[in-house]
XYZ file of C-alpha atoms in Angstrom:
136
model
C 100.348 170.195 79.815
C 96.968 168.607 80.475
C 97.824 165.557 78.329
C 101.063 165.067 80.245
C 99.213 165.170 83.571
C 96.690 162.564 82.377
C 99.513 160.333 81.123
C 101.359 160.620 84.466
C 98.190 159.779 86.378
C 97.625 156.701 84.166
C 101.200 155.527 84.765
C 100.861 156.080 88.517
C 97.596 154.125 88.591
C 99.131 151.246 86.609
C 102.112 151.110 88.993
C 99.830 151.180 92.036
C 97.768 148.290 90.652
C 100.923 146.287 89.860
C 102.290 146.787 93.375
C 98.938 145.829 94.924
C 98.732 142.675 92.809
C 102.292 141.668 93.722
C 101.556 142.258 97.411
C 98.377 140.158 97.226
C 100.270 137.323 95.556
C 102.994 137.342 98.198
C 100.378 137.518 100.944
C 98.477 134.568 99.461
C 101.687 132.525 99.264
C 102.523 133.353 102.882
C 99.099 132.124 104.024
C 99.406 128.963 101.896
C 96.682 129.730 99.367
C 97.443 128.556 95.848
C 96.348 130.777 93.023
C 95.908 128.000 90.456
C 95.729 124.257 90.710
C 97.598 124.011 87.392
C 100.517 126.032 88.711
C 100.709 124.275 92.054
C 104.238 123.443 93.133
C 103.374 119.993 94.460
C 105.853 117.532 93.009
C 104.362 114.299 91.684
C 105.857 111.735 89.352
C 104.849 112.209 85.739
C 102.142 109.802 84.551
C 103.215 106.919 82.398
C 102.279 107.308 78.734
C 99.396 105.207 77.471
C 101.824 103.393 75.172
C 103.320 101.855 78.318
C 100.054 99.944 78.791
C 100.218 98.411 75.312
C 99.759 94.683 75.926
C 100.475 93.704 72.315
C 104.244 93.552 72.864
C 104.158 93.115 76.623
C 102.519 90.457 78.774
C 98.823 91.070 79.618
C 99.852 91.486 83.268
C 100.898 95.055 82.385
C 97.155 95.848 82.485
C 97.055 94.973 86.188
C 99.617 97.623 87.154
C 98.627 100.758 89.036
C 97.487 103.568 86.729
C 96.401 101.242 83.943
C 93.250 102.247 82.034
C 91.801 98.797 82.681
C 92.626 95.243 83.681
C 91.674 93.477 80.427
C 93.864 93.251 77.326
C 91.733 93.789 74.199
C 93.358 94.055 70.795
C 96.691 95.052 72.305
C 95.355 97.770 74.642
C 94.392 97.728 78.303
C 90.683 98.538 78.697
C 88.139 98.682 81.492
C 85.388 96.280 80.433
C 83.100 97.630 83.168
C 82.713 101.031 81.498
C 84.049 100.858 77.916
C 81.337 101.200 75.264
C 83.554 99.401 72.718
C 84.431 96.514 75.094
C 81.448 96.241 77.454
C 81.688 93.149 79.638
C 84.175 91.463 77.314
C 86.464 92.316 74.415
C 84.821 93.616 71.228
C 81.271 93.685 72.644
C 79.979 97.065 71.448
C 76.922 98.676 73.036
C 74.188 99.563 70.549
C 73.135 103.139 69.879
C 71.483 104.759 72.897
C 72.965 102.331 75.404
C 75.749 102.860 77.919
C 78.104 100.393 79.577
C 77.414 100.190 83.322
C 79.249 97.529 85.274
C 79.933 95.453 82.167
C 76.329 95.508 80.859
C 74.856 97.591 78.049
C 71.884 99.458 79.529
C 69.460 102.179 78.467
C 69.836 104.939 81.074
C 66.401 106.283 80.118
C 64.509 103.104 81.063
C 66.631 100.796 83.237
C 65.428 100.799 86.862
C 68.853 99.811 88.229
C 70.695 102.462 86.177
C 68.308 105.399 85.878
C 69.895 108.521 84.392
C 73.379 107.376 85.426
C 75.109 104.129 86.255
C 74.026 102.456 89.510
C 71.202 104.893 90.317
C 68.400 102.611 91.581
C 64.750 103.589 91.329
C 62.245 102.144 93.804
C 59.441 101.824 91.227
C 59.961 102.967 87.647
C 62.532 104.798 85.504
C 61.153 107.056 82.786
C 63.235 109.393 80.651
C 66.210 108.878 83.001
C 64.272 110.025 86.098
C 62.926 107.938 88.932
C 59.130 107.804 89.223
C 58.667 110.539 86.617
C 54.990 111.330 85.988
C 53.516 108.729 88.194
């Protein structure tokens, strides 16, 4: 008898929690709060596949279209030469180890005063270890 009472109480508690969760979800929808950005019901056109921006079989002007990864056609693919490590500044110009492409230039974020720690972070005096005016 005692086991049956415990089982009934567990079922009642589970049902109460399910009803409360359903009520909270309906209440959130009525207020306009979304529960997840991934499950949002906002309709948007699906993104074009990256193969669409293949400039090997299409004219290089396909790289200038909205949504393109970049405006330059390098080796049949649209790339952004301002930030691509493999095509920094121009096609096939690879940044050396420890350098990052910032605005089309390979820079060392640990030492460059105009790109200290991240691209386009200017230091007034000196950049050391990616921090402005570190240790004097």
